[in-house]
Amino acid sequence: MNTAMAIISHAVRMLTYDTRTTLQILLPPLALVVGSAAAAAVLAPSALHLLYIQVPNDDLPTVASLAVLLGLGIIGLTGYALMAILWHRHVLLNGDARSAALRPDVPTVFSYLWRATLVGLVQMLVSIPIAFAMALVGGAALSTGASPSLLIFVVLGVLSGVLFLWVALRISMVLPAAAMGQKMRIAESWQITASAATPILGAALILALLNGVISLAATTLLPDAPGIRLVIETVIYALEGLVFISVLTTLYGHLVEGRPLHQPTEE
């Protein structure tokens, strides 16, 4: 667990070590992500209303409203990808290469988006047996005749989240590699991370617990207004995503490039 804590600590430390530089790099794509959510709140309120609240059929949003929401969603996802690419490159590029090649070219962006899509598809496939296994355990708890406590379902939820994140971290070394303009297959990522499978599991547990606490607080405290809720949720998910991106960068630097975990930033 010490190595898992070191991975998370290093990832957070990289984000907070030089906040001015971090903001200079991440604010533009972050503004794109949050701005797309704010635009959706203004331009497609009926579509958002459908997402958050069940409405009668006569109040269904128009096709145009749904198209606007879809388009803004794509813009937001692109902003998220740019945020990840810029952070990977900022941390992993060294010396003159950092300032000269920090901004990715179009092929690099498309390569990253393609690999992110592949990783997402693999995660979807993996989530099926995970969900099935958790459903079996939950069903077994219900079949005992006694009323299972809420704690059982909370634990099952955390376990499924941990397994999902563990797989995501194991197969996602392809993303920092793509950000650096290098090719890596998902099978290679799985093989590279095999030596750190247990620490990565610990890191996934920490991330799952943090995300769970934040999600619970958000569910309790966020307003019901769909537009405001979307913007706040987008900010929360972006911050959670930044930590995940920084963990990926940490793992890539440590496992692929042989960097130690105790350094606050790269030289």
Short mmCIF file of N, CA and C in Angstrom, two decimals, residues 100-177:
data_model
loop_
_atom_site.label_atom_id
_atom_site.label_comp_id
_atom_site.label_asym_id
_atom_site.label_seq_id
_atom_site.Cartn_x
_atom_site.Cartn_y
_atom_site.Cartn_z
N ALA A 100 9.41 23.38 -27.04
CA ALA A 100 9.30 23.36 -28.50
C ALA A 100 8.14 22.52 -29.00
N ALA A 101 7.73 21.49 -28.24
CA ALA A 101 6.73 20.55 -28.75
C ALA A 101 5.59 20.31 -27.76
N LEU A 102 5.36 21.27 -26.87
CA LEU A 102 4.29 21.07 -25.89
C LEU A 102 2.93 20.98 -26.58
N ARG A 103 2.69 21.85 -27.56
CA ARG A 103 1.42 21.85 -28.27
C ARG A 103 1.39 20.71 -29.28
N PRO A 104 0.46 19.80 -29.18
CA PRO A 104 0.43 18.64 -30.08
C PRO A 104 -0.08 19.02 -31.46
N ASP A 105 0.36 18.28 -32.47
CA ASP A 105 -0.17 18.49 -33.80
C ASP A 105 -1.47 17.70 -33.96
N VAL A 106 -2.14 17.92 -35.07
CA VAL A 106 -3.45 17.30 -35.30
C VAL A 106 -3.37 15.77 -35.33
N PRO A 107 -2.39 15.17 -36.01
CA PRO A 107 -2.31 13.70 -35.99
C PRO A 107 -2.17 13.12 -34.58
N THR A 108 -1.42 13.82 -33.73
CA THR A 108 -1.26 13.34 -32.35
C THR A 108 -2.59 13.36 -31.61
N VAL A 109 -3.36 14.43 -31.83
CA VAL A 109 -4.67 14.53 -31.18
C VAL A 109 -5.59 13.41 -31.65
N PHE A 110 -5.63 13.17 -32.96
CA PHE A 110 -6.49 12.11 -33.49
C PHE A 110 -6.02 10.73 -33.04
N SER A 111 -4.70 10.55 -32.96
CA SER A 111 -4.17 9.28 -32.47
C SER A 111 -4.59 9.05 -31.02
N TYR A 112 -4.53 10.10 -30.22
CA TYR A 112 -4.93 10.00 -28.81
C TYR A 112 -6.42 9.66 -28.71
N LEU A 113 -7.24 10.38 -29.49
CA LEU A 113 -8.69 10.14 -29.45
C LEU A 113 -9.01 8.71 -29.88
N TRP A 114 -8.31 8.20 -30.89
CA TRP A 114 -8.55 6.83 -31.35
C TRP A 114 -8.21 5.82 -30.27
N ARG A 115 -7.07 6.00 -29.63
CA ARG A 115 -6.67 5.07 -28.58
C ARG A 115 -7.57 5.21 -27.35
N ALA A 116 -8.01 6.41 -27.05
CA ALA A 116 -8.94 6.59 -25.95
C ALA A 116 -10.25 5.88 -26.24
N THR A 117 -10.67 5.90 -27.51
CA THR A 117 -11.88 5.17 -27.91
C THR A 117 -11.69 3.67 -27.73
N LEU A 118 -10.53 3.16 -28.14
CA LEU A 118 -10.25 1.73 -27.98
C LEU A 118 -10.23 1.33 -26.50
N VAL A 119 -9.59 2.16 -25.69
CA VAL A 119 -9.55 1.89 -24.25
C VAL A 119 -10.96 1.89 -23.68
N GLY A 120 -11.78 2.84 -24.11
CA GLY A 120 -13.16 2.91 -23.64
C GLY A 120 -13.96 1.67 -24.02
N LEU A 121 -13.74 1.17 -25.25
CA LEU A 121 -14.44 -0.03 -25.69
C LEU A 121 -14.02 -1.25 -24.87
N VAL A 122 -12.73 -1.36 -24.60
CA VAL A 122 -12.24 -2.47 -23.77
C VAL A 122 -12.83 -2.37 -22.37
N GLN A 123 -12.88 -1.16 -21.82
CA GLN A 123 -13.46 -0.98 -20.49
C GLN A 123 -14.93 -1.38 -20.47
N MET A 124 -15.67 -1.06 -21.55
CA MET A 124 -17.08 -1.46 -21.63
C MET A 124 -17.21 -2.97 -21.62
N LEU A 125 -16.34 -3.65 -22.37
CA LEU A 125 -16.38 -5.11 -22.41
C LEU A 125 -16.04 -5.70 -21.04
N VAL A 126 -15.05 -5.12 -20.38
CA VAL A 126 -14.64 -5.62 -19.07
C VAL A 126 -15.71 -5.36 -18.02
N SER A 127 -16.44 -4.26 -18.16
CA SER A 127 -17.45 -3.92 -17.16
C SER A 127 -18.60 -4.93 -17.14
N ILE A 128 -18.80 -5.64 -18.25
CA ILE A 128 -19.91 -6.61 -18.30
C ILE A 128 -19.70 -7.75 -17.31
N PRO A 129 -18.57 -8.48 -17.35
CA PRO A 129 -18.39 -9.55 -16.35
C PRO A 129 -18.29 -9.02 -14.92
N ILE A 130 -17.73 -7.81 -14.76
CA ILE A 130 -17.66 -7.23 -13.41
C ILE A 130 -19.07 -7.00 -12.87
N ALA A 131 -19.91 -6.38 -13.69
CA ALA A 131 -21.29 -6.12 -13.26
C ALA A 131 -22.04 -7.43 -13.02
N PHE A 132 -21.80 -8.43 -13.87
CA PHE A 132 -22.46 -9.72 -13.72
C PHE A 132 -22.05 -10.39 -12.41
N ALA A 133 -20.76 -10.36 -12.12
CA ALA A 133 -20.27 -10.98 -10.88
C ALA A 133 -20.85 -10.27 -9.65
N MET A 134 -20.89 -8.94 -9.67
CA MET A 134 -21.44 -8.20 -8.54
C MET A 134 -22.94 -8.45 -8.40
N ALA A 135 -23.63 -8.61 -9.54
CA ALA A 135 -25.05 -8.92 -9.49
C ALA A 135 -25.30 -10.29 -8.86
N LEU A 136 -24.44 -11.25 -9.18
CA LEU A 136 -24.57 -12.58 -8.58
C LEU A 136 -24.38 -12.53 -7.07
N VAL A 137 -23.37 -11.79 -6.64
CA VAL A 137 -23.11 -11.67 -5.20
C VAL A 137 -24.29 -10.97 -4.52
N GLY A 138 -24.78 -9.88 -5.15
CA GLY A 138 -25.93 -9.18 -4.58
C GLY A 138 -27.16 -10.06 -4.55
N GLY A 139 -27.36 -10.84 -5.62
CA GLY A 139 -28.50 -11.75 -5.65
C GLY A 139 -28.40 -12.83 -4.59
N ALA A 140 -27.18 -13.33 -4.36
CA ALA A 140 -26.98 -14.33 -3.31
C ALA A 140 -27.30 -13.76 -1.95
N ALA A 141 -26.94 -12.47 -1.74
CA ALA A 141 -27.25 -11.82 -0.46
C ALA A 141 -28.75 -11.68 -0.27
N LEU A 142 -29.47 -11.38 -1.35
CA LEU A 142 -30.92 -11.23 -1.25
C LEU A 142 -31.61 -12.58 -1.06
N SER A 143 -31.04 -13.65 -1.61
CA SER A 143 -31.68 -14.96 -1.55
C SER A 143 -31.57 -15.63 -0.19
N THR A 144 -30.81 -15.05 0.71
CA THR A 144 -30.65 -15.65 2.04
C THR A 144 -31.91 -15.53 2.87
N GLY A 145 -32.82 -14.66 2.45
CA GLY A 145 -34.06 -14.47 3.20
C GLY A 145 -33.99 -13.31 4.15
N ALA A 146 -32.80 -13.03 4.65
CA ALA A 146 -32.63 -11.87 5.52
C ALA A 146 -32.47 -10.62 4.68
N SER A 147 -32.80 -9.50 5.27
CA SER A 147 -32.65 -8.23 4.56
C SER A 147 -31.19 -7.81 4.59
N PRO A 148 -30.52 -7.79 3.43
CA PRO A 148 -29.11 -7.40 3.42
C PRO A 148 -28.96 -5.92 3.75
N SER A 149 -27.93 -5.60 4.46
CA SER A 149 -27.73 -4.21 4.86
C SER A 149 -27.27 -3.38 3.67
N LEU A 150 -27.47 -2.08 3.79
CA LEU A 150 -27.02 -1.16 2.75
C LEU A 150 -25.51 -1.24 2.57
N LEU A 151 -24.80 -1.60 3.65
CA LEU A 151 -23.35 -1.68 3.61
C LEU A 151 -22.87 -2.69 2.56
N ILE A 152 -23.61 -3.80 2.42
CA ILE A 152 -23.23 -4.82 1.45
C ILE A 152 -23.21 -4.25 0.04
N PHE A 153 -24.25 -3.49 -0.30
CA PHE A 153 -24.34 -2.93 -1.64
C PHE A 153 -23.33 -1.80 -1.84
N VAL A 154 -23.02 -1.07 -0.77
CA VAL A 154 -21.98 -0.06 -0.86
C VAL A 154 -20.63 -0.71 -1.14
N VAL A 155 -20.35 -1.81 -0.41
CA VAL A 155 -19.09 -2.53 -0.61
C VAL A 155 -19.01 -3.09 -2.02
N LEU A 156 -20.11 -3.65 -2.52
CA LEU A 156 -20.13 -4.18 -3.88
C LEU A 156 -19.87 -3.08 -4.90
N GLY A 157 -20.47 -1.92 -4.65
CA GLY A 157 -20.25 -0.79 -5.55
C GLY A 157 -18.80 -0.35 -5.57
N VAL A 158 -18.19 -0.29 -4.38
CA VAL A 158 -16.78 0.11 -4.29
C VAL A 158 -15.89 -0.93 -4.97
N LEU A 159 -16.17 -2.21 -4.74
CA LEU A 159 -15.37 -3.27 -5.34
C LEU A 159 -15.43 -3.21 -6.87
N SER A 160 -16.63 -3.01 -7.41
CA SER A 160 -16.76 -2.94 -8.87
C SER A 160 -16.02 -1.72 -9.40
N GLY A 161 -16.10 -0.60 -8.67
CA GLY A 161 -15.38 0.60 -9.08
C GLY A 161 -13.88 0.40 -9.05
N VAL A 162 -13.40 -0.31 -8.02
CA VAL A 162 -11.96 -0.58 -7.90
C VAL A 162 -11.48 -1.45 -9.06
N LEU A 163 -12.22 -2.51 -9.35
CA LEU A 163 -11.83 -3.40 -10.45
C LEU A 163 -11.84 -2.66 -11.78
N PHE A 164 -12.85 -1.83 -11.98
CA PHE A 164 -12.96 -1.07 -13.22
C PHE A 164 -11.77 -0.11 -13.37
N LEU A 165 -11.43 0.60 -12.30
CA LEU A 165 -10.29 1.52 -12.34
C LEU A 165 -8.97 0.77 -12.49
N TRP A 166 -8.85 -0.38 -11.86
CA TRP A 166 -7.62 -1.17 -11.96
C TRP A 166 -7.37 -1.57 -13.40
N VAL A 167 -8.41 -2.06 -14.06
CA VAL A 167 -8.27 -2.43 -15.47
C VAL A 167 -7.95 -1.20 -16.31
N ALA A 168 -8.64 -0.09 -16.02
CA ALA A 168 -8.41 1.14 -16.78
C ALA A 168 -6.96 1.60 -16.66
N LEU A 169 -6.40 1.56 -15.46
CA LEU A 169 -5.01 1.96 -15.27
C LEU A 169 -4.04 0.99 -15.94
N ARG A 170 -4.39 -0.28 -15.94
CA ARG A 170 -3.50 -1.29 -16.53
C ARG A 170 -3.42 -1.16 -18.05
N ILE A 171 -4.53 -0.78 -18.68
CA ILE A 171 -4.55 -0.76 -20.15
C ILE A 171 -4.32 0.63 -20.74
N SER A 172 -4.23 1.65 -19.89
CA SER A 172 -4.22 3.02 -20.40
C SER A 172 -2.84 3.62 -20.57
N MET A 173 -1.77 2.81 -20.45
CA MET A 173 -0.45 3.35 -20.77
C MET A 173 -0.36 3.76 -22.24
N VAL A 174 -1.29 3.23 -23.04
CA VAL A 174 -1.31 3.61 -24.46
C VAL A 174 -1.62 5.10 -24.64
N LEU A 175 -2.26 5.72 -23.65
CA LEU A 175 -2.67 7.12 -23.80
C LEU A 175 -1.50 8.09 -23.64
N PRO A 176 -0.69 8.02 -22.56
CA PRO A 176 0.49 8.86 -22.54
C PRO A 176 1.44 8.57 -23.69
N ALA A 177 1.52 7.30 -24.10
CA ALA A 177 2.37 6.97 -25.25
C ALA A 177 1.87 7.69 -26.50
#
